[in-house]
Structures are given as structure tokens and as C-alpha cells.
Amino acid sequence: MKTYKIAVAGGGSTYTPGIAKALMLKKEEFRVSEIRLYDINEERQRKVAMITEKVVAEFDSNVKITATTEPKTAFEDVDFIFAQLRVGGNVMREKDEKIPFSHGIVGQETCGPGGMAYGLRTIGPMIELCDYAAQFAPDAWIINYSNPAAIVAEAIRRERPNARILNICDMPIGMMLRMAEILGAKKDEIEVDYFGLNHFGWFTDVYVKGESRMNELREYMSVNGLVTPEQSKDLQHSDVDWIKAHKNVAKMLQLFPEYLPSSYLQYYLIPQTVVEQTNPEYTRANRVMDHREKNLFDSIEHLEETGEFQEGFNVGVHGTFIVDVAMSIAFDRRERFLLIVENNGAIPNLPSDAMVEIPAYVTSRGPEPIRLEPIGLFYKGLIEQQLASEKLLVEGALESSYQKALQAFALNKTFPSAEVAKIVLDDLIEANKDFWPVLA
């Protein structure tokens, strides 16, 4: 049986041990001989590599773990590159969130001004990663989680159109798992119809074993959102940020009941509600640092001090989804996933060059998008406004254009006016001077 070499770009991520475990859980089907971790933060990666080695050794002591800051060492002759870059780390994520909130605007890591700030930091490094892949592993597929995925996908479409890259997001998958739980179904029994942009889309139908359960699900979610019956029994110990997001799905459905909205649409459709629900002094970035990040690095510290391995992470959808996509490519399984792909007529009344999020079959040759029906004017209008914002931001980054960046901010529905957009943009320019291109 063929064995595979996997590189993880952003190897110092807290998600890396979970990805490694997801690979090991599939080791009988998907034989991995080496996992290479690549990160520019050498010390952080060293620590994450320690615990990743322990995770892998519990399943297969023959799998080699390599941690490096050298692109050639990381990528040469690998079969897959799993990309999960967080340019600027959680320090910059906190600024992405808190600077907009200081002006009464949504602060979120992938949506609105925070997402655009993150995007301006990530475009250059992702283009560089595509170039490393072309140089050192021209036959490898990049499976990209790096956020904000819509902006990254648009930049790669423009600048590296021949890159072997699949842009994915685990958020719709997470929502599907909750829908399955609400409907009393198993996760592999559920299938959806979906359209939109990344973090800006709608579920148009939900099937269990081929039978539509949309009406039942709409009725439940209009009252409860995505809060599952089991979760509602113990809301006190659930993740407070996601509870708010899942409840806000009900608010959006009450306004627009035709389709089931992605939870991320809350930042665009009901932004003032989100602002009012959030403590601007303690945002999601703080919660991640104080919990997920702390738990992992506490377990690493314990390992360094005692040699005893404690699992301070979980696999989750993030790990399983990226491995499932890789396996569908490796074995030409033609499995159906939601992917971010160039439209090319799949949604007939959206621009051909839009990077849309829709169902597609994943083959050894890449994605085969499923063609959809034309979408309604309301959704078309919203998507085209968001699409214009994302395209202008990419143009602003590539052309170092302040005016195009401002236009991108002004078009974004998280802002009440172009004047406020300019204020927030100027504050973010100052905060990101070590990362962004100079905008003139």
C-alpha cells in the first residue's frame, strides 16, 4: 500500500495535534510515513511537535515527525500540504476583534473589518506557500484552512490560478453535525444543498437518508437556533460565544425564513445585536487564549517537566474534515463536500470568477462542482455586495491601494457608513504596520 507524506503549514497551531490524531485514526486506510510541521515560530512549533510526536507514537511509532522552519525540508516531495496559517497569531487576532469593537463595530476574526485585517496579513504568505509547493512538491495538493478563506481563495485565484489547492472550511460541517443531532440522525446520514461565499451562505435543503427534513429543521431552528436538545440541558457549561451564535440563527430565521443561514451571517444581518452581546474588553480571542491555547500548552509544560503525556486537545471537525478531503483525493473517492471553488456558471446568475462555497465532488483531479439553480434577488444582492468587498480588498493588497481598501471596508455590511469605515481602517493600518503592505 502506498504511504503518504503530509506537511502541515502552520505547524505550531493548537489544531496540529488534533490533525495528527485524525490521520492516525485512519492509519489502516490512509498510511502516513511522515508528518512535517512547518512554522516561522520555531519555539512554538518545537513545543507543539513534542506533543504531536506523543500523539502519533501511541498509534504508530514508525511515523516520522519533522519540525522545521526551512521550506525545502518541509515541502520537498510531500503528497499533501495542510495549510492553517494564522499570520500574526492570537496577539493580532485580539486587535482584529477589539479595534472594531472600540468603535461600536463587529470585531470578528474572519468577518467584517477584523477578517479584512487578517486577510491583508495572510494574502502574501499564502501566495508564498503556493510558490513553495510549486517548487518543491509540484504534484502535491494544498488543502487550505487558512482564514479568511474567501479572501485567500480570491487572491490565489488571481495570482496563482494554476495552484493545486482546495480551499475548505469546517464551519458548515460543524453546523451539519448539529443539524444531524437535532434530527436524531447519524453524521454520515445527512446531506445538504448549500450556496454562498465562505462564511456567507445558506442551506437550501437538508436530507437524512435522501429524505428532505428541511421543514422540520426550520421549525425547530426558528425557535432554538442551532442549540441542540442535549446542549440546552447544560447551557451553563457550554461555550458561551457559540451559544450566542447558535441562538442568533433563530433571530435571522425569524427575519428571513426561506433558507437556513450560516451562523456567520449574524455579523452581516444583525451586527448591532452581536455588538450588544459582546464584551469589548474580553473577546473570543481572549477566550481562545485562556482555554484552548492554555490547555494545550499546559499539557506540553507537563510533558516537558514530567515526561507524562496528557491530552490537552480534541480532534474535532477541523482534524477529521481535512483528512477526509485528502483521502477523497488520494483514492479518487468522489465524495461530496462543501468547497470554495471558482463559480464558472455553477450558480448561473453570479459572476463566473466568484469564489463560491457550494457542494462539489472531490476527485484525484480536483473538485467537480455541482451546478445549482439561479438564486433569488435578495441573496444575489447580498452576495454581490460582499463579493465586491472581498475583491476590492484583494486588489487593494496586491496594488498597495489605500483607496481600494477603503472601498472594500465601506462596502462591508458590518459598517454603518463610509466615515466609520475609514476610522476603523486607519486604526487597523497602524496596528498592522509590521504585516500589511503599505497602502498609498
Tab-separated table of C-alpha atoms in Angstrom:
chain	number	residue	atom	x	y	z
A	1	MET	CA	0.000	0.000	0.000
A	2	LYS	CA	1.268	3.491	-0.882
A	3	THR	CA	2.314	5.651	2.042
A	4	TYR	CA	1.886	9.411	2.149
A	5	LYS	CA	3.969	12.321	3.374
A	6	ILE	CA	1.971	15.184	4.861
A	7	ALA	CA	3.235	18.713	5.525
A	8	VAL	CA	1.362	20.980	7.933
A	9	ALA	CA	1.964	24.668	7.210
A	10	GLY	CA	1.238	26.452	10.440
A	11	GLY	CA	2.623	23.517	12.383
A	12	GLY	CA	2.628	25.472	15.636
A	13	SER	CA	-1.161	25.710	15.653
A	14	THR	CA	-3.154	24.360	18.565
A	15	TYR	CA	-5.047	22.320	15.968
A	16	THR	CA	-1.949	20.380	14.831
A	17	PRO	CA	-2.087	17.534	17.391
A	18	GLY	CA	-5.756	17.004	16.523
A	19	ILE	CA	-4.942	16.766	12.816
A	20	ALA	CA	-2.173	14.269	13.588
A	21	LYS	CA	-4.573	12.165	15.636
A	22	ALA	CA	-7.197	12.330	12.870
A	23	LEU	CA	-4.556	10.967	10.467
A	24	MET	CA	-3.666	8.180	12.874
A	25	LEU	CA	-7.296	7.193	13.359
A	26	LYS	CA	-7.369	6.486	9.607
A	27	LYS	CA	-3.984	4.757	9.521
A	28	GLU	CA	-5.324	1.446	8.209
A	29	GLU	CA	-6.844	3.160	5.168
A	30	PHE	CA	-4.503	6.124	4.741
A	31	ARG	CA	-0.935	5.108	5.502
A	32	VAL	CA	1.238	8.058	6.514
A	33	SER	CA	5.018	7.665	6.676
A	34	GLU	CA	5.920	11.215	7.706
A	35	ILE	CA	4.285	14.360	9.075
A	36	ARG	CA	6.320	17.524	8.607
A	37	LEU	CA	5.490	20.594	10.655
A	38	TYR	CA	6.421	23.961	9.152
A	39	ASP	CA	6.163	27.234	11.037
A	40	ILE	CA	8.086	30.507	11.243
A	41	ASN	CA	7.757	30.475	15.058
A	42	GLU	CA	10.429	27.899	15.842
A	43	GLU	CA	9.960	27.714	19.610
A	44	ARG	CA	6.187	27.390	19.476
A	45	GLN	CA	6.482	24.725	16.821
A	46	ARG	CA	9.093	22.838	18.871
A	47	LYS	CA	6.615	22.603	21.717
A	48	VAL	CA	3.665	21.566	19.560
A	49	ALA	CA	5.888	18.986	17.810
A	50	MET	CA	6.667	17.377	21.193
A	51	ILE	CA	3.055	16.598	21.886
A	52	THR	CA	2.351	15.704	18.247
A	53	GLU	CA	5.101	13.074	18.451
A	54	LYS	CA	3.455	11.593	21.545
A	55	VAL	CA	0.051	11.520	19.850
A	56	VAL	CA	1.413	9.736	16.780
A	57	ALA	CA	3.587	7.300	18.746
A	58	GLU	CA	0.501	5.962	20.531
A	59	PHE	CA	-0.725	4.705	17.137
A	60	ASP	CA	2.391	4.090	15.039
A	61	SER	CA	5.946	4.585	16.259
A	62	ASN	CA	7.244	4.282	12.684
A	63	VAL	CA	5.716	7.563	11.517
A	64	LYS	CA	8.421	10.210	11.342
A	65	ILE	CA	7.715	13.678	12.755
A	66	THR	CA	9.823	16.520	11.366
A	67	ALA	CA	9.623	20.087	12.659
A	68	THR	CA	11.328	22.744	10.564
A	69	THR	CA	11.435	26.402	9.592
A	70	GLU	CA	13.014	25.572	6.199
A	71	PRO	CA	10.570	25.374	3.258
A	72	LYS	CA	12.612	22.809	1.291
A	73	THR	CA	12.815	20.458	4.270
A	74	ALA	CA	9.095	20.890	4.925
A	75	PHE	CA	7.658	20.506	1.456
A	76	GLU	CA	10.017	18.551	-0.785
A	77	ASP	CA	8.185	15.594	-2.369
A	78	VAL	CA	5.226	15.654	0.030
A	79	ASP	CA	1.844	14.402	-1.177
A	80	PHE	CA	-0.329	16.874	0.694
A	81	ILE	CA	0.148	20.244	2.348
A	82	PHE	CA	-2.400	21.049	5.048
A	83	ALA	CA	-2.376	24.845	5.411
A	84	GLN	CA	-3.585	26.550	8.578
A	85	LEU	CA	-1.676	29.826	8.728
A	86	ARG	CA	-2.522	32.377	11.431
A	87	VAL	CA	-0.385	35.325	10.442
A	88	GLY	CA	0.258	37.482	13.499
A	89	GLY	CA	-1.003	34.847	15.907
A	90	ASN	CA	-3.586	35.447	18.584
A	91	VAL	CA	-1.952	38.745	19.524
A	92	MET	CA	-3.099	40.204	16.201
A	93	ARG	CA	-6.409	38.345	16.368
A	94	GLU	CA	-7.146	40.188	19.590
A	95	LYS	CA	-6.500	43.514	17.834
A	96	ASP	CA	-8.660	42.446	14.881
A	97	GLU	CA	-11.526	41.991	17.323
A	98	LYS	CA	-11.010	44.819	19.799
A	99	ILE	CA	-10.204	47.721	17.459
A	100	PRO	CA	-13.568	47.475	15.621
A	101	PHE	CA	-15.441	46.961	18.905
A	102	SER	CA	-13.870	50.171	20.238
A	103	HIS	CA	-15.842	51.969	17.509
A	104	GLY	CA	-19.064	50.016	18.061
A	105	ILE	CA	-18.452	47.737	15.057
A	106	VAL	CA	-18.387	43.922	14.901
A	107	GLY	CA	-14.957	42.589	15.801
A	108	GLN	CA	-14.508	39.042	14.483
A	109	GLU	CA	-11.504	37.123	13.209
A	110	THR	CA	-12.835	36.277	9.729
A	111	CYS	CA	-15.768	38.650	9.137
A	112	GLY	CA	-16.039	42.419	8.854
A	113	PRO	CA	-13.015	44.636	9.496
A	114	GLY	CA	-11.243	42.028	11.634
A	115	GLY	CA	-11.491	39.487	8.849
A	116	MET	CA	-10.260	42.013	6.306
A	117	ALA	CA	-7.300	42.883	8.552
A	118	TYR	CA	-6.486	39.197	8.858
A	119	GLY	CA	-6.853	38.805	5.098
A	120	LEU	CA	-4.384	41.593	4.359
A	121	ARG	CA	-1.862	39.800	6.580
A	122	THR	CA	-2.467	36.381	5.011
A	123	ILE	CA	-2.535	37.006	1.251
A	124	GLY	CA	1.247	37.330	0.848
A	125	PRO	CA	2.209	34.287	2.935
A	126	MET	CA	-0.400	32.103	1.179
A	127	ILE	CA	0.918	33.107	-2.254
A	128	GLU	CA	4.399	32.284	-0.958
A	129	LEU	CA	3.168	28.863	0.207
A	130	CYS	CA	1.768	28.150	-3.265
A	131	ASP	CA	5.187	29.007	-4.707
A	132	TYR	CA	6.934	26.658	-2.266
A	133	ALA	CA	4.562	23.880	-3.284
A	134	ALA	CA	5.185	24.509	-6.995
A	135	GLN	CA	8.951	24.477	-6.402
A	136	PHE	CA	9.331	21.554	-4.014
A	137	ALA	CA	6.226	19.384	-4.487
A	138	PRO	CA	4.548	20.200	-7.816
A	139	ASP	CA	2.250	17.175	-7.633
A	140	ALA	CA	1.071	17.872	-4.084
A	141	TRP	CA	-2.377	19.191	-3.252
A	142	ILE	CA	-2.657	22.074	-0.804
A	143	ILE	CA	-5.763	21.701	1.341
A	144	ASN	CA	-6.242	25.134	2.827
A	145	TYR	CA	-7.923	26.050	6.096
A	146	SER	CA	-6.158	29.426	6.375
A	147	ASN	CA	-8.626	32.205	7.091
A	148	PRO	CA	-10.287	34.325	5.943
A	149	ALA	CA	-10.821	31.613	3.355
A	150	ALA	CA	-12.896	33.717	0.923
A	151	ILE	CA	-10.229	36.417	0.680
A	152	VAL	CA	-7.385	33.900	0.488
A	153	ALA	CA	-9.191	31.945	-2.238
A	154	GLU	CA	-9.772	35.086	-4.307
A	155	ALA	CA	-6.112	36.127	-4.013
A	156	ILE	CA	-4.881	32.685	-5.099
A	157	ARG	CA	-7.385	32.612	-7.976
A	158	ARG	CA	-5.964	35.880	-9.268
A	159	GLU	CA	-2.263	35.421	-8.576
A	160	ARG	CA	-1.699	31.653	-8.783
A	161	PRO	CA	-4.522	30.303	-10.965
A	162	ASN	CA	-2.710	27.016	-11.621
A	163	ALA	CA	-2.039	26.201	-7.980
A	164	ARG	CA	-3.185	22.735	-6.901
A	165	ILE	CA	-5.242	23.987	-3.971
A	166	LEU	CA	-8.577	23.177	-2.377
A	167	ASN	CA	-9.985	25.845	-0.064
A	168	ILE	CA	-12.178	24.366	2.648
A	169	CYS	CA	-13.985	25.447	5.806
A	170	ASP	CA	-15.193	23.244	8.632
A	171	MET	CA	-17.954	25.613	9.784
A	172	PRO	CA	-20.707	24.189	7.511
A	173	ILE	CA	-19.630	20.696	8.582
A	174	GLY	CA	-19.970	21.674	12.223
A	175	MET	CA	-23.443	23.035	11.520
A	176	MET	CA	-24.390	19.834	9.713
A	177	LEU	CA	-23.366	17.770	12.741
A	178	ARG	CA	-25.658	19.882	14.921
A	179	MET	CA	-28.475	19.512	12.422
A	180	ALA	CA	-27.999	15.745	12.487
A	181	GLU	CA	-28.196	15.778	16.283
A	182	ILE	CA	-31.376	17.865	16.203
A	183	LEU	CA	-32.930	15.436	13.718
A	184	GLY	CA	-31.771	12.337	15.599
A	185	ALA	CA	-29.612	11.231	12.680
A	186	LYS	CA	-26.060	9.951	12.367
A	187	LYS	CA	-23.477	12.311	10.894
A	188	ASP	CA	-22.946	10.174	7.781
A	189	GLU	CA	-26.700	10.105	7.072
A	190	ILE	CA	-27.026	13.835	6.460
A	191	GLU	CA	-26.556	15.677	3.169
A	192	VAL	CA	-27.230	19.327	2.351
A	193	ASP	CA	-27.793	21.720	-0.505
A	194	TYR	CA	-25.965	24.985	0.100
A	195	PHE	CA	-24.817	28.140	-1.687
A	196	GLY	CA	-22.951	31.333	-0.899
A	197	LEU	CA	-19.487	32.624	-0.198
A	198	ASN	CA	-17.346	31.337	2.650
A	199	HIS	CA	-18.878	32.429	5.980
A	200	PHE	CA	-21.695	33.982	3.944
A	201	GLY	CA	-24.072	31.239	2.851
A	202	TRP	CA	-27.392	29.437	3.232
A	203	PHE	CA	-28.582	25.827	3.484
A	204	THR	CA	-31.440	25.395	0.996
A	205	ASP	CA	-32.305	21.805	1.892
A	206	VAL	CA	-31.253	19.167	4.410
A	207	TYR	CA	-31.660	15.437	3.755
A	208	VAL	CA	-31.448	12.406	6.012
A	209	LYS	CA	-31.051	9.154	4.053
A	210	GLY	CA	-32.239	11.034	0.962
A	211	GLU	CA	-35.424	12.408	2.568
A	212	SER	CA	-35.823	16.172	2.976
A	213	ARG	CA	-36.139	17.215	6.629
A	214	MET	CA	-35.972	20.939	5.885
A	215	ASN	CA	-39.409	21.888	7.203
A	216	GLU	CA	-38.877	20.072	10.487
A	217	LEU	CA	-35.451	21.614	10.929
A	218	ARG	CA	-36.664	25.118	10.032
A	219	GLU	CA	-39.437	24.877	12.604
A	220	TYR	CA	-37.011	23.816	15.345
A	221	MET	CA	-34.295	26.325	14.448
A	222	SER	CA	-36.731	29.251	14.216
A	223	VAL	CA	-37.214	28.840	17.962
A	224	ASN	CA	-33.945	27.307	19.200
A	225	GLY	CA	-31.415	28.189	16.541
A	226	LEU	CA	-28.626	25.624	16.450
A	227	VAL	CA	-28.767	24.903	20.184
A	228	THR	CA	-29.319	21.142	20.283
A	229	PRO	CA	-31.747	19.470	22.720
A	230	GLU	CA	-28.864	17.844	24.605
A	231	GLN	CA	-26.873	21.068	24.770
A	232	SER	CA	-29.868	23.029	26.062
A	233	LYS	CA	-29.859	20.858	29.186
A	234	ASP	CA	-26.464	22.235	30.222
A	235	LEU	CA	-26.008	25.685	28.678
A	236	GLN	CA	-24.032	26.808	31.721
A	237	HIS	CA	-21.063	24.640	30.761
A	238	SER	CA	-21.228	25.235	27.012
A	239	ASP	CA	-19.052	27.627	25.020
A	240	VAL	CA	-20.701	30.998	25.633
A	241	ASP	CA	-19.662	32.502	22.289
A	242	TRP	CA	-21.065	29.638	20.250
A	243	ILE	CA	-24.248	29.541	22.314
A	244	LYS	CA	-24.882	33.185	21.374
A	245	ALA	CA	-24.084	32.479	17.726
A	246	HIS	CA	-26.341	29.433	17.638
A	247	LYS	CA	-29.212	31.318	19.272
A	248	ASN	CA	-28.765	34.170	16.798
A	249	VAL	CA	-29.546	31.741	13.973
A	250	ALA	CA	-33.140	31.802	15.258
A	251	LYS	CA	-33.205	35.617	15.072
A	252	MET	CA	-32.074	35.525	11.448
A	253	LEU	CA	-34.551	32.785	10.543
A	254	GLN	CA	-37.407	34.790	12.017
A	255	LEU	CA	-36.459	37.653	9.690
A	256	PHE	CA	-35.752	35.558	6.598
A	257	PRO	CA	-37.298	32.068	6.937
A	258	GLU	CA	-36.734	30.724	3.418
A	259	TYR	CA	-33.319	29.132	3.992
A	260	LEU	CA	-31.166	28.180	6.987
A	261	PRO	CA	-28.395	30.780	7.411
A	262	SER	CA	-24.773	30.114	8.256
A	263	SER	CA	-24.184	31.269	11.803
A	264	TYR	CA	-21.556	33.691	10.465
A	265	LEU	CA	-24.278	35.680	8.720
A	266	GLN	CA	-25.102	37.160	12.120
A	267	TYR	CA	-22.181	39.574	11.653
A	268	TYR	CA	-23.771	40.978	8.477
A	269	LEU	CA	-27.530	40.649	9.026
A	270	ILE	CA	-27.766	41.556	12.734
A	271	PRO	CA	-24.418	43.236	13.523
A	272	GLN	CA	-25.787	45.577	16.183
A	273	THR	CA	-27.188	42.618	18.118
A	274	VAL	CA	-23.761	40.963	18.030
A	275	VAL	CA	-22.070	44.146	19.280
A	276	GLU	CA	-24.549	44.443	22.147
A	277	GLN	CA	-23.972	40.790	23.122
A	278	THR	CA	-20.174	41.122	23.281
A	279	ASN	CA	-17.843	42.367	25.995
A	280	PRO	CA	-15.391	44.528	24.009
A	281	GLU	CA	-12.753	44.077	26.720
A	282	TYR	CA	-12.863	40.262	26.606
A	283	THR	CA	-13.458	38.917	23.127
A	284	ARG	CA	-13.304	35.484	21.511
A	285	ALA	CA	-9.525	35.809	21.125
A	286	ASN	CA	-9.168	36.101	24.896
A	287	ARG	CA	-11.358	33.065	25.442
A	288	VAL	CA	-9.315	31.000	22.970
A	289	MET	CA	-6.040	32.031	24.626
A	290	ASP	CA	-7.401	31.342	28.105
A	291	HIS	CA	-8.858	27.951	27.255
A	292	ARG	CA	-7.862	26.059	24.090
A	293	GLU	CA	-4.392	27.572	23.908
A	294	LYS	CA	-3.748	27.350	27.649
A	295	ASN	CA	-4.955	23.747	27.864
A	296	LEU	CA	-2.610	22.608	25.111
A	297	PHE	CA	0.440	24.448	26.395
A	298	ASP	CA	-0.240	23.358	29.980
A	299	SER	CA	-0.143	19.764	28.763
A	300	ILE	CA	3.104	20.495	26.883
A	301	GLU	CA	4.641	22.009	30.005
A	302	HIS	CA	3.565	18.959	31.999
A	303	LEU	CA	5.151	16.726	29.363
A	304	GLU	CA	8.433	18.674	29.487
A	305	GLU	CA	8.574	18.577	33.292
A	306	THR	CA	7.453	15.014	33.937
A	307	GLY	CA	7.643	13.121	30.652
A	308	GLU	CA	3.980	12.268	31.144
A	309	PHE	CA	1.616	12.856	28.212
A	310	GLN	CA	-1.777	14.382	28.945
A	311	GLU	CA	-4.099	15.009	26.015
A	312	GLY	CA	-4.912	18.734	26.183
A	313	PHE	CA	-6.840	18.895	22.906
A	314	ASN	CA	-9.546	17.153	20.918
A	315	VAL	CA	-9.661	16.075	17.292
A	316	GLY	CA	-12.916	17.767	16.333
A	317	VAL	CA	-14.269	18.555	12.886
A	318	HIS	CA	-11.155	20.553	11.980
A	319	GLY	CA	-8.991	17.441	12.001
A	320	THR	CA	-11.409	14.901	10.563
A	321	PHE	CA	-12.630	17.077	7.680
A	322	ILE	CA	-9.215	17.880	6.230
A	323	VAL	CA	-8.203	14.206	6.410
A	324	ASP	CA	-11.449	13.102	4.734
A	325	VAL	CA	-10.843	15.562	1.875
A	326	ALA	CA	-7.259	14.317	1.444
A	327	MET	CA	-8.446	10.717	1.322
A	328	SER	CA	-11.057	11.533	-1.311
A	329	ILE	CA	-8.270	12.970	-3.477
A	330	ALA	CA	-5.811	10.158	-2.750
A	331	PHE	CA	-8.274	7.375	-3.564
A	332	ASP	CA	-10.430	9.208	-6.135
A	333	ARG	CA	-13.486	8.615	-3.962
A	334	ARG	CA	-15.608	11.427	-5.442
A	335	GLU	CA	-17.028	12.194	-2.030
A	336	ARG	CA	-19.399	15.149	-1.756
A	337	PHE	CA	-18.212	18.087	0.345
A	338	LEU	CA	-18.839	21.809	0.577
A	339	LEU	CA	-15.861	23.553	-1.010
A	340	ILE	CA	-14.803	27.065	-2.044
A	341	VAL	CA	-14.425	26.931	-5.827
A	342	GLU	CA	-14.450	29.258	-8.814
A	343	ASN	CA	-18.065	29.663	-9.879
A	344	ASN	CA	-17.726	29.174	-13.650
A	345	GLY	CA	-21.511	29.056	-14.045
A	346	ALA	CA	-22.287	26.742	-11.125
A	347	ILE	CA	-24.572	29.485	-9.778
A	348	PRO	CA	-25.809	30.851	-13.124
A	349	ASN	CA	-26.638	34.395	-12.006
A	350	LEU	CA	-23.411	35.109	-10.112
A	351	PRO	CA	-20.144	36.229	-11.750
A	352	SER	CA	-18.099	33.434	-13.300
A	353	ASP	CA	-14.983	34.478	-11.367
A	354	ALA	CA	-16.666	34.494	-7.937
A	355	MET	CA	-15.135	32.099	-5.413
A	356	VAL	CA	-18.326	30.463	-4.161
A	357	GLU	CA	-18.954	27.880	-1.451
A	358	ILE	CA	-21.097	25.070	-2.878
A	359	PRO	CA	-21.294	21.257	-2.933
A	360	ALA	CA	-18.661	19.541	-5.076
A	361	TYR	CA	-17.331	16.047	-5.649
A	362	VAL	CA	-13.661	15.667	-4.709
A	363	THR	CA	-11.651	13.533	-7.118
A	364	SER	CA	-7.967	12.815	-7.697
A	365	ARG	CA	-8.041	15.568	-10.339
A	366	GLY	CA	-9.597	18.134	-8.040
A	367	PRO	CA	-13.145	19.329	-7.373
A	368	GLU	CA	-16.145	18.809	-9.636
A	369	PRO	CA	-18.674	21.472	-8.558
A	370	ILE	CA	-22.387	20.725	-8.643
A	371	ARG	CA	-24.419	23.108	-10.799
A	372	LEU	CA	-27.202	24.912	-8.932
A	373	GLU	CA	-30.338	26.836	-9.865
A	374	PRO	CA	-30.265	30.651	-10.117
A	375	ILE	CA	-30.559	32.259	-6.697
A	376	GLY	CA	-33.125	34.850	-5.580
A	377	LEU	CA	-32.521	38.576	-5.875
A	378	PHE	CA	-32.154	39.112	-2.112
A	379	TYR	CA	-29.353	36.544	-1.823
A	380	LYS	CA	-27.780	37.640	-5.096
A	381	GLY	CA	-27.674	41.244	-3.904
A	382	LEU	CA	-26.133	40.370	-0.557
A	383	ILE	CA	-23.555	38.055	-2.110
A	384	GLU	CA	-22.541	40.509	-4.820
A	385	GLN	CA	-22.011	43.268	-2.260
A	386	GLN	CA	-19.854	41.002	-0.095
A	387	LEU	CA	-18.043	39.674	-3.172
A	388	ALA	CA	-17.226	43.210	-4.312
A	389	SER	CA	-15.861	43.994	-0.843
A	390	GLU	CA	-13.610	40.915	-0.915
A	391	LYS	CA	-12.395	41.515	-4.473
A	392	LEU	CA	-11.585	45.165	-3.757
A	393	LEU	CA	-9.663	44.173	-0.646
A	394	VAL	CA	-7.543	41.718	-2.643
A	395	GLU	CA	-6.933	44.366	-5.301
A	396	GLY	CA	-6.006	46.836	-2.577
A	397	ALA	CA	-3.486	44.388	-1.139
A	398	LEU	CA	-1.924	43.489	-4.493
A	399	GLU	CA	-1.835	47.094	-5.718
A	400	SER	CA	-0.975	48.658	-2.324
A	401	SER	CA	-4.025	50.869	-2.797
A	402	TYR	CA	-5.494	52.713	0.193
A	403	GLN	CA	-8.479	53.814	-1.892
A	404	LYS	CA	-9.432	50.243	-2.832
A	405	ALA	CA	-9.001	49.080	0.767
A	406	LEU	CA	-11.303	51.889	1.899
A	407	GLN	CA	-13.842	50.959	-0.771
A	408	ALA	CA	-13.712	47.365	0.460
A	409	PHE	CA	-14.359	48.471	4.043
A	410	ALA	CA	-17.132	50.894	3.008
A	411	LEU	CA	-18.974	48.144	1.096
A	412	ASN	CA	-18.937	45.735	4.023
A	413	LYS	CA	-22.318	45.430	5.748
A	414	THR	CA	-20.769	45.483	9.219
A	415	PHE	CA	-20.241	49.271	8.837
A	416	PRO	CA	-22.987	51.911	9.183
A	417	SER	CA	-21.141	54.428	6.999
A	418	ALA	CA	-18.007	55.052	4.933
A	419	GLU	CA	-16.882	57.566	7.562
A	420	VAL	CA	-16.787	54.913	10.273
A	421	ALA	CA	-15.143	52.502	7.839
A	422	LYS	CA	-12.308	55.000	7.295
A	423	ILE	CA	-11.752	55.479	11.026
A	424	VAL	CA	-11.511	51.732	11.646
A	425	LEU	CA	-9.308	51.180	8.582
A	426	ASP	CA	-6.873	53.847	9.712
A	427	ASP	CA	-6.645	52.316	13.202
A	428	LEU	CA	-6.038	48.872	11.708
A	429	ILE	CA	-3.322	50.237	9.415
A	430	GLU	CA	-1.436	51.479	12.456
A	431	ALA	CA	-1.910	48.159	14.300
A	432	ASN	CA	-0.780	46.120	11.268
A	433	LYS	CA	2.194	48.167	10.087
A	434	ASP	CA	4.516	45.177	10.593
A	435	PHE	CA	2.321	42.908	8.438
A	436	TRP	CA	0.326	44.791	5.801
A	437	PRO	CA	1.614	46.152	2.517
A	438	VAL	CA	1.952	49.947	2.653
A	439	LEU	CA	-1.357	51.350	1.394
A	440	ALA	CA	-0.901	54.602	-0.535
